[in-house]
mmCIF file of C-alpha atoms in Angstrom:
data_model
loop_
_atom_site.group_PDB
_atom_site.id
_atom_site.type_symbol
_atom_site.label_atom_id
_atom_site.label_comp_id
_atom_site.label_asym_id
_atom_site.label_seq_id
_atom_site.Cartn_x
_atom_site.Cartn_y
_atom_site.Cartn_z
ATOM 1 C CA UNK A 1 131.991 -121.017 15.230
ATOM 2 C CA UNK A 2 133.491 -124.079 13.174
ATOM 3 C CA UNK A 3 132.148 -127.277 15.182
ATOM 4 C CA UNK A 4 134.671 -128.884 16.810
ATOM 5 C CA UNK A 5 136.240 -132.788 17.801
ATOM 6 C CA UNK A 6 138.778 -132.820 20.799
ATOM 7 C CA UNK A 7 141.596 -133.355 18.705
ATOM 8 C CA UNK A 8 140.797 -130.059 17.087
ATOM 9 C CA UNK A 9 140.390 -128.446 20.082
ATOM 10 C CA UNK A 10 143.682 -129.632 21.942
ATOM 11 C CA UNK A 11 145.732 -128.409 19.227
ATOM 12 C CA UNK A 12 144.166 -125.297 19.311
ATOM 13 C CA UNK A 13 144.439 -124.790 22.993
ATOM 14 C CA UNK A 14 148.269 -125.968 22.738
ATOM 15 C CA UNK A 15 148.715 -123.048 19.875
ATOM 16 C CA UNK A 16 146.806 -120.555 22.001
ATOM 17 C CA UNK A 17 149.145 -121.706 25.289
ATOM 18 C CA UNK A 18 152.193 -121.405 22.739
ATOM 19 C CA UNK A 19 151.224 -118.063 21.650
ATOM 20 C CA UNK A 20 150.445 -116.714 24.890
ATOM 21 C CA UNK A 21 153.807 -117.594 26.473
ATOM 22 C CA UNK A 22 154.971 -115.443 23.551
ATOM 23 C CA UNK A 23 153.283 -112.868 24.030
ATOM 24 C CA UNK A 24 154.734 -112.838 27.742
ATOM 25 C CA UNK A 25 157.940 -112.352 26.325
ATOM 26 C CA UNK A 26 156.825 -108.808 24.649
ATOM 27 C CA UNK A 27 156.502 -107.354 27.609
ATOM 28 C CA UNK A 28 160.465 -107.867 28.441
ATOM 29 C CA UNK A 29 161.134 -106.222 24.833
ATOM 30 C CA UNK A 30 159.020 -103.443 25.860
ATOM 31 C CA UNK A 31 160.654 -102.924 29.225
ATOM 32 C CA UNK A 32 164.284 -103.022 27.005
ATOM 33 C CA UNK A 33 163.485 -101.268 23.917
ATOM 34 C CA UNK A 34 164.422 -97.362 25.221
ATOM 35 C CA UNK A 35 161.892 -95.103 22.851
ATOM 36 C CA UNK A 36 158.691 -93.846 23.680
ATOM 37 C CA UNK A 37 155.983 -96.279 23.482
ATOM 38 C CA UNK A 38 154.273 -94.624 20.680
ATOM 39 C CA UNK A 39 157.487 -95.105 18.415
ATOM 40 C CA UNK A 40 158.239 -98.602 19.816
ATOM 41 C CA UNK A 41 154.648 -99.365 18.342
ATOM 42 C CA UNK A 42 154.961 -97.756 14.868
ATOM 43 C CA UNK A 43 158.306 -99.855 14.260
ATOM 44 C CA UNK A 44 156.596 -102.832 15.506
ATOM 45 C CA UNK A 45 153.518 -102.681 12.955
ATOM 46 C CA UNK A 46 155.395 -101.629 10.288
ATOM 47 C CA UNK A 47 158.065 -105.018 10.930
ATOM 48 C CA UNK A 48 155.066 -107.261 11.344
ATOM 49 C CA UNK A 49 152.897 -106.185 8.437
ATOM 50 C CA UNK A 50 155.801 -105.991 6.254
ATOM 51 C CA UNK A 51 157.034 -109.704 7.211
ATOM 52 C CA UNK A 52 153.450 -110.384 6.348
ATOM 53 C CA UNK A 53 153.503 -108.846 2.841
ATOM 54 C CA UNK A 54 156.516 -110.533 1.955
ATOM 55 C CA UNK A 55 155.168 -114.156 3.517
ATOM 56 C CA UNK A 56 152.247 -113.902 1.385
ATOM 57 C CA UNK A 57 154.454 -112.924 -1.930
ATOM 58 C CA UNK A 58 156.221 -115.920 -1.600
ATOM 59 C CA UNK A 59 153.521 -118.099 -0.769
ATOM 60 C CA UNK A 60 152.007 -116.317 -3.459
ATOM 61 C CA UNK A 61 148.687 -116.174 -1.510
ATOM 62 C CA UNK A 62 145.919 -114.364 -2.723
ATOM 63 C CA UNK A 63 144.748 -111.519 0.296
ATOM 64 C CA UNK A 64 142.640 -109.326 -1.077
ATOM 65 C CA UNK A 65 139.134 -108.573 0.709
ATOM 66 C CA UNK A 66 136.314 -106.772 -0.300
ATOM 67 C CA UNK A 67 136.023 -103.173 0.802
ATOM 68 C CA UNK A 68 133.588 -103.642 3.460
ATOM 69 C CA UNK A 69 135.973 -105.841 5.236
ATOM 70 C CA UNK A 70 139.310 -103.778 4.489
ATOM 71 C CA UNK A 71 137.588 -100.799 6.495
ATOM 72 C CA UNK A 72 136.529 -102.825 8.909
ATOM 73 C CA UNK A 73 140.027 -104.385 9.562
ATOM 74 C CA UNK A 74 141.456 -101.301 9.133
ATOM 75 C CA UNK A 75 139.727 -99.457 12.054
ATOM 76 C CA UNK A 76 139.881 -102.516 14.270
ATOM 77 C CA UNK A 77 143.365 -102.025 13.989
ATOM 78 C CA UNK A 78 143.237 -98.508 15.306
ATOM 79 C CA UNK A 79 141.925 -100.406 18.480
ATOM 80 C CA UNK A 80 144.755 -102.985 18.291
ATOM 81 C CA UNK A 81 147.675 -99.643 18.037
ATOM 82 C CA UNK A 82 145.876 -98.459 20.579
ATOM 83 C CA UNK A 83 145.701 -101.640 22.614
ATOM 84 C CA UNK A 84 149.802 -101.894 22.197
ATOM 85 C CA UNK A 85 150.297 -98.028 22.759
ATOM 86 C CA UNK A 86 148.677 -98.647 26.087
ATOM 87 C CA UNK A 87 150.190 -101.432 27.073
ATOM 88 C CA UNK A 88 153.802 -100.397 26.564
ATOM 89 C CA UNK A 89 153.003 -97.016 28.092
ATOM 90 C CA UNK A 90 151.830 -98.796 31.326
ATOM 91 C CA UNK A 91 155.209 -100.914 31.717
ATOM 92 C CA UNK A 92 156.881 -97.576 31.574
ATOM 93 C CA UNK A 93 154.877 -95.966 34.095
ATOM 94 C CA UNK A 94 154.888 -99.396 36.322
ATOM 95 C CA UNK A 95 156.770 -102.293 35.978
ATOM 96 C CA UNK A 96 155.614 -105.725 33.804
ATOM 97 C CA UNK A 97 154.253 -107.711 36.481
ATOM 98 C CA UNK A 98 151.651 -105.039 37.189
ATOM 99 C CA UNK A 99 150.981 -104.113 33.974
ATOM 100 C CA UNK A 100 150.110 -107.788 33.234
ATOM 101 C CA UNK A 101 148.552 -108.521 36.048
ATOM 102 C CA UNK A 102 145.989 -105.484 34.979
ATOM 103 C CA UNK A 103 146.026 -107.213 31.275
ATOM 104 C CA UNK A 104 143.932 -110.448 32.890
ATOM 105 C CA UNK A 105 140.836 -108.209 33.502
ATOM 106 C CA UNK A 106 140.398 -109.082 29.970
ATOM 107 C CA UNK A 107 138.327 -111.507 31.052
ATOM 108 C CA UNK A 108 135.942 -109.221 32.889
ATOM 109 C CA UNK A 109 136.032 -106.881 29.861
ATOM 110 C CA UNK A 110 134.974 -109.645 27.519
ATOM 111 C CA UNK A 111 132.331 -111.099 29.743
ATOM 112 C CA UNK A 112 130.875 -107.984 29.785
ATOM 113 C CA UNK A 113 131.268 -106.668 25.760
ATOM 114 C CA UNK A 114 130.972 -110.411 24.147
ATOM 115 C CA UNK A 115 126.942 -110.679 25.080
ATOM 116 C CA UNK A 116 126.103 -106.958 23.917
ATOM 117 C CA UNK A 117 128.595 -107.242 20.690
ATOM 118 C CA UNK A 118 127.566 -110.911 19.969
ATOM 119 C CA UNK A 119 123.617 -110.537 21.108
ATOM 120 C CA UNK A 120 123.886 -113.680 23.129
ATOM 121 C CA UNK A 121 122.944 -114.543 27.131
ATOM 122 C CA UNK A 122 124.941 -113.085 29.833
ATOM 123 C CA UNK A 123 126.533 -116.268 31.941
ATOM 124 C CA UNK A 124 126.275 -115.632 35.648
ATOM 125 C CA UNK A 125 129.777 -117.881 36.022
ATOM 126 C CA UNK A 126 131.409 -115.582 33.116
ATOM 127 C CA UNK A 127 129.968 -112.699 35.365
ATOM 128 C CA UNK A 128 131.502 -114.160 38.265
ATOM 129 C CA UNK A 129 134.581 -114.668 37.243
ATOM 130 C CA UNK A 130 134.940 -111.149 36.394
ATOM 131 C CA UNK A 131 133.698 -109.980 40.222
ATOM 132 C CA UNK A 132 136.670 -111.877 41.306
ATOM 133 C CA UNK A 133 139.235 -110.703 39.254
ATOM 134 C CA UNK A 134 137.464 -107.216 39.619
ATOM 135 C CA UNK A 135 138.346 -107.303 43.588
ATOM 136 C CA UNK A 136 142.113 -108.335 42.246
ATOM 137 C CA UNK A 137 142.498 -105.497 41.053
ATOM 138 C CA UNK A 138 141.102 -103.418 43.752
ATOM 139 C CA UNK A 139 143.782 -105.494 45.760
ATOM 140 C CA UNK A 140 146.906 -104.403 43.935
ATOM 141 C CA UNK A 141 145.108 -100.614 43.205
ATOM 142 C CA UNK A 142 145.082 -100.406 47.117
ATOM 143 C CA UNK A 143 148.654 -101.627 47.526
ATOM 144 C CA UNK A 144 150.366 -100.493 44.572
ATOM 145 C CA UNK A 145 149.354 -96.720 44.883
ATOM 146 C CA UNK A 146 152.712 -95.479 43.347
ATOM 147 C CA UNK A 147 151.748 -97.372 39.757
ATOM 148 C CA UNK A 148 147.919 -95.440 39.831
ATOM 149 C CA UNK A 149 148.961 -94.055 36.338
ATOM 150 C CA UNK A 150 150.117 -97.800 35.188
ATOM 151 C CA UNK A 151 147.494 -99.821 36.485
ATOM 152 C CA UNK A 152 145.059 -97.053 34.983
ATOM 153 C CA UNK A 153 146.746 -97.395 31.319
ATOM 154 C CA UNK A 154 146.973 -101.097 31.741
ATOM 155 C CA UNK A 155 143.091 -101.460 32.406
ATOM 156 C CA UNK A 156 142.924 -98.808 28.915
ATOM 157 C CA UNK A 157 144.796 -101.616 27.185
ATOM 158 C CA UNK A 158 142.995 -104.486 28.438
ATOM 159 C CA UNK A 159 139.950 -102.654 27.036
ATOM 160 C CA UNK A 160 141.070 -102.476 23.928
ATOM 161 C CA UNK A 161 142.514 -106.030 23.638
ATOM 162 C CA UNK A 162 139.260 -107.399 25.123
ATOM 163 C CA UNK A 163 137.185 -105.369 21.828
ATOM 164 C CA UNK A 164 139.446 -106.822 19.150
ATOM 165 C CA UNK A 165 139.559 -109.942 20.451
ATOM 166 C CA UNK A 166 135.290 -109.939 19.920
ATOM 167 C CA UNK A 167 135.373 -108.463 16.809
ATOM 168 C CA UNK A 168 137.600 -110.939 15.276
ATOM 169 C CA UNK A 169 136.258 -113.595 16.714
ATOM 170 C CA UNK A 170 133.199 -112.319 13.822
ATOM 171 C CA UNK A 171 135.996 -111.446 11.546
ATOM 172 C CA UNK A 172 137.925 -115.402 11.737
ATOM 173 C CA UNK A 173 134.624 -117.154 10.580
ATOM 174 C CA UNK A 174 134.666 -115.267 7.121
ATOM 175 C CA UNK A 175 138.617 -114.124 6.449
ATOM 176 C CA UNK A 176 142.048 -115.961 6.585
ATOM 177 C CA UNK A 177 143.707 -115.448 9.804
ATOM 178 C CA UNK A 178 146.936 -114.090 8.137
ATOM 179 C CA UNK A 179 144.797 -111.873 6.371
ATOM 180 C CA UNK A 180 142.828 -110.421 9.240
ATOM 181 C CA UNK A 181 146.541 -110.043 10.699
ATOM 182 C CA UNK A 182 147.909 -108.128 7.571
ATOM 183 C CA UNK A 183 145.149 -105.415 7.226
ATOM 184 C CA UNK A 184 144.705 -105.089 10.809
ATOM 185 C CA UNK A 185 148.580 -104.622 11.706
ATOM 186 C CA UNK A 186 148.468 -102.559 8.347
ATOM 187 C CA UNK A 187 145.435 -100.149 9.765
ATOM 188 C CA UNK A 188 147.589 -99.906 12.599
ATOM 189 C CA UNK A 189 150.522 -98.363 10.821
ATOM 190 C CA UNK A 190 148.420 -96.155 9.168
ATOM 191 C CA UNK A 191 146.586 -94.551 12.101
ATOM 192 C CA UNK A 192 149.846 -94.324 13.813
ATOM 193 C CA UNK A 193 151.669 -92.741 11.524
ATOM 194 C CA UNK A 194 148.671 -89.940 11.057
ATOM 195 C CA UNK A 195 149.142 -89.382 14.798
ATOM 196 C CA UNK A 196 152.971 -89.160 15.111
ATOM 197 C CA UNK A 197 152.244 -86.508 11.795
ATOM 198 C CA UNK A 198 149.807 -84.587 13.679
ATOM 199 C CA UNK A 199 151.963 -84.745 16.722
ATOM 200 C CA UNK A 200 154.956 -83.738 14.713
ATOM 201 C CA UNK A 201 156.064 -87.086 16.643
ATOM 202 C CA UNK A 202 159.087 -87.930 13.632
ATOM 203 C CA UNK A 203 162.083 -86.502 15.695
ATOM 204 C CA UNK A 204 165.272 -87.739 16.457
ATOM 205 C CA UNK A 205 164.005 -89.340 19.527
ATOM 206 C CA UNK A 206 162.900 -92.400 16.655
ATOM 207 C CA UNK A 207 166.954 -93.325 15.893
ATOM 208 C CA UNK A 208 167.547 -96.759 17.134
ATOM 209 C CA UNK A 209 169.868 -97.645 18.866
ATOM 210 C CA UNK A 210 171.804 -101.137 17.671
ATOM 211 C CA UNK A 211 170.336 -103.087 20.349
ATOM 212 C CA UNK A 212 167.049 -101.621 19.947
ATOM 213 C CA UNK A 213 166.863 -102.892 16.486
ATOM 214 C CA UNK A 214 167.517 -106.312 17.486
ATOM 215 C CA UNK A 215 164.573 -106.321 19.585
ATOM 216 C CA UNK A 216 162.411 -104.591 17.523
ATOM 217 C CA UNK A 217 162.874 -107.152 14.650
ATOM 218 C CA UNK A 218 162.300 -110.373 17.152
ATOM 219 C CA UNK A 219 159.000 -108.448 18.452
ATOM 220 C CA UNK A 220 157.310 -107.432 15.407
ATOM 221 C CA UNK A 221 158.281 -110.880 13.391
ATOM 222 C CA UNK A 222 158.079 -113.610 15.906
ATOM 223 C CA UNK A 223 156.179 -111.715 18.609
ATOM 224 C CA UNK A 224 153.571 -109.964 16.743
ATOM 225 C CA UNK A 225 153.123 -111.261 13.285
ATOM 226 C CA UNK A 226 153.740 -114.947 14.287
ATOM 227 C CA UNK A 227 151.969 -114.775 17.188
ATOM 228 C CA UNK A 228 149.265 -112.934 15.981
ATOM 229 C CA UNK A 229 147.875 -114.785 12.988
ATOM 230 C CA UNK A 230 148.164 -117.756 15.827
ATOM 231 C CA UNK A 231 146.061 -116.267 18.421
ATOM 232 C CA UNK A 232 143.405 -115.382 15.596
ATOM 233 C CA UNK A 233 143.516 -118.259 13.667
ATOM 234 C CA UNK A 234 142.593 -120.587 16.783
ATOM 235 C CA UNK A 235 139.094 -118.512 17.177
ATOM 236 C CA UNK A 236 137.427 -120.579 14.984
ATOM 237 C CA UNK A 237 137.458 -123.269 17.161
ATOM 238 C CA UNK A 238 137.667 -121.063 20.448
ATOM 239 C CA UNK A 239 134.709 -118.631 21.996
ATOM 240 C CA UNK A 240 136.191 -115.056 22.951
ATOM 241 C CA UNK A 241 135.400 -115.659 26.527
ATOM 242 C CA UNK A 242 137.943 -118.741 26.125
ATOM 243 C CA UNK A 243 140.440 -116.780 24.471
ATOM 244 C CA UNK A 244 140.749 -114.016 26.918
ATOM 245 C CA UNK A 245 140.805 -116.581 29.693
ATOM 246 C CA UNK A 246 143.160 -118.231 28.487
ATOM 247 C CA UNK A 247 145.161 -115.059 27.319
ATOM 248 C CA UNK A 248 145.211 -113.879 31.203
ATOM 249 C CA UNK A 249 148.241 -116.808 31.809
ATOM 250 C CA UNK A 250 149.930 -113.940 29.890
ATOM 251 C CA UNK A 251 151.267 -112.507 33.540
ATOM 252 C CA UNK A 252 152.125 -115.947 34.728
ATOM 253 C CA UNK A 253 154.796 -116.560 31.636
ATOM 254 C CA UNK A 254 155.361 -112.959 31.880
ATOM 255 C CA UNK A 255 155.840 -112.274 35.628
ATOM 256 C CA UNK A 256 158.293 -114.777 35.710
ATOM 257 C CA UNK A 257 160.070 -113.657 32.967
ATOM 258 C CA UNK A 258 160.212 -110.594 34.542
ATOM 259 C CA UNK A 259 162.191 -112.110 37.790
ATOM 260 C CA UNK A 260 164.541 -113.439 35.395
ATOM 261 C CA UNK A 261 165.467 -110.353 33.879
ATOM 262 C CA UNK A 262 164.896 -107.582 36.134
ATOM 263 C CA UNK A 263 164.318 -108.754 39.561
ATOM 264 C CA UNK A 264 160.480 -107.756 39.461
ATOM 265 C CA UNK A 265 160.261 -109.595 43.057
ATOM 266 C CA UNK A 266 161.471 -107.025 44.897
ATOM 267 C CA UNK A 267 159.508 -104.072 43.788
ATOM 268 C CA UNK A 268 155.977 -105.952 44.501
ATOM 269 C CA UNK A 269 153.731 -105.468 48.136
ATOM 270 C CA UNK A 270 151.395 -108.318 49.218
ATOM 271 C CA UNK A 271 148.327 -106.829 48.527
ATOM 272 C CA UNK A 272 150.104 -107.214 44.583
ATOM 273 C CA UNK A 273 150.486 -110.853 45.650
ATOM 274 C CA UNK A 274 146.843 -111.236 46.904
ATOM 275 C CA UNK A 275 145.324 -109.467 43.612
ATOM 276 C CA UNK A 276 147.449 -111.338 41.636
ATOM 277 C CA UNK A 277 146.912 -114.563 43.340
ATOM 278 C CA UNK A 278 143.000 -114.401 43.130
ATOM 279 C CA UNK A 279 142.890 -113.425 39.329
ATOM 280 C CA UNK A 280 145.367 -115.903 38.741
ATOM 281 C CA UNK A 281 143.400 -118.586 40.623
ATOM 282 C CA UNK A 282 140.032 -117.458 38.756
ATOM 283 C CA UNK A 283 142.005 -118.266 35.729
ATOM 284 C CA UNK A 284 142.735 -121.704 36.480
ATOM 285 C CA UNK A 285 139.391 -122.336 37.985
ATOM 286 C CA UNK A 286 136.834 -121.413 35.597
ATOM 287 C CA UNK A 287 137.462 -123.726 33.194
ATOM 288 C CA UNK A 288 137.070 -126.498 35.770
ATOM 289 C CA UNK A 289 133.502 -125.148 37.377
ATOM 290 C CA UNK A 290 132.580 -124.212 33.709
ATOM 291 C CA UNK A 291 132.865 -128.689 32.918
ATOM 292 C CA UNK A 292 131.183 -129.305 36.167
ATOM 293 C CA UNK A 293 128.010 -126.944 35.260
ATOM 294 C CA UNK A 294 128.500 -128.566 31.051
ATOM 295 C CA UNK A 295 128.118 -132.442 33.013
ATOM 296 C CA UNK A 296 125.227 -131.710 35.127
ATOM 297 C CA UNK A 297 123.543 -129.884 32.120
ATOM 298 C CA UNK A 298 123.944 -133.002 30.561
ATOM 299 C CA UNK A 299 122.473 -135.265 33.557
ATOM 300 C CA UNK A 300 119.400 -133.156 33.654
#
């Protein structure tokens, strides 16, 4: 990881809080955008990596990698099509506030693959932040019975997301973010478009409808490809475990996004609120027991 001053770091954590807020906004797009989720994530890739091709052209950037790294960026972004296919499927079969509620475990995901992927100590405050959130989602799995299928695909995603995250976090110290974004997003496209062959998944079911075109353009340019070199770009400054922590404020931008627009509000049972409240507050809190344990290292 590239060492670090705190000017570095704030403007990194202000382009990670930026990105974030727009990634809360997908989950609206997803909720509007009326084709299957597979579809909705094919026409995203294919926007994002093409807006990517075309920045590069006239930029006139040079992004070619060495084959070890194109087929490493290529599978990784079968994990990241999968990581979207999962988490659009889950706002269908729930609503958005669950299914990003469910995105914030990961946190627990990452504490848990980051020291096995990375070879590095387990921390027992990592650890316990992700036996907190883990008894959040117990809370809203209790309460929220009728979204069992949801919460299940939204864990799937979080999964997912919590793997790529780590294995660019590897990837960022040695390739251009936009780079890692292009092949990855391009990988995607690829894998998706095997599966939709396979599937025989190229129907008439994939016509857009005007509206639908709209949205798909604003998520896979400013939502995806935007975003996404963003949120890679600040890992060189910016441990996984950070990332994802920070990531999990997803639900707060996107919960309330969700009142605006649909009225999410009504639809959620207190044991949602409870779950929700103590991820949430693990969020907020780590960061400040994390400085508290960094100062009285320091004492010692």
């Amino acid at each position: 990881m590239a060492q670090n001053t705190p000017s570095t770091l704030n403007k990194n954590l202000i382009i990670l809080h930026f990105t974030v807020f727009v990634w809360g906004f997908t989950g609206i797009l997803g909720a509007l955008i009326t084709i299957s989720a597979v579809q909705l994530v094919w026409f995203r890739v294919l926007i994002a990596f093409l807006s990517l091709f075309l920045y590069f052209k006239f930029n006139k950037t040079d992004f070619k990698v060495d084959r070890k790294t194109l087929i490493k960026l290529v599978f990784t972004g079968a994990i990241v099509g999968g990581h979207w296919i999962l988490f659009f499927a889950a706002i269908k079969l729930s609503t958005v506030a669950v299914t990003l509620v469910c995105l914030s475990s990961i946190t627990l995901f990452t504490a848990i693959f980051e020291p096995i992927i990375n070879k590095k100590s387990i921390s027992k405050l990592e650890i316990l932040a992700g036996l907190l959130i883990i008894t959040g989602i117990v809370l809203i799995f209790k309460f929220e019975g009728r979204y069992t299928k949801g919460i299940i695909t939204g864990l799937a995603s979080a999964v997912c997301a919590s793997l790529f995250s780590i294995i660019n976090s590897r990837q960022v110290q040695k390739v251009q973010a936009p780079v890692i974004a292009f092949y990855e997003l391009s990988g995607a496209f690829v894998w998706i478009s095997i599966y939709l062959f396979i599937t025989s998944g190229y129907t008439r079911a994939m016509l857009l409808k005007p509206a639908d075109i709209g949205y798909l353009v604003l998520l896979g340019t400013v939502c995806t490809s935007l975003a996404y070199v963003a949120g890679v770009s600040v890992m060189r400054e910016l441990s996984a475990f950070r990332v994802a922590l920070i990531t999990n404020l997803e639900p707060v931008y996107g919960i309330i996004l969700s009142f605006i627009f649909f009225g999410d509000i009504n639809k959620m049972t207190l044991g949602f609120w409870g779950g929700a409240l103590l991820i949430l507050s693990t969020i907020f809190l780590y960061p400040v027991a994390r400085k508290q344990i960094t100062q009285r290292k320091s004492r010692a």
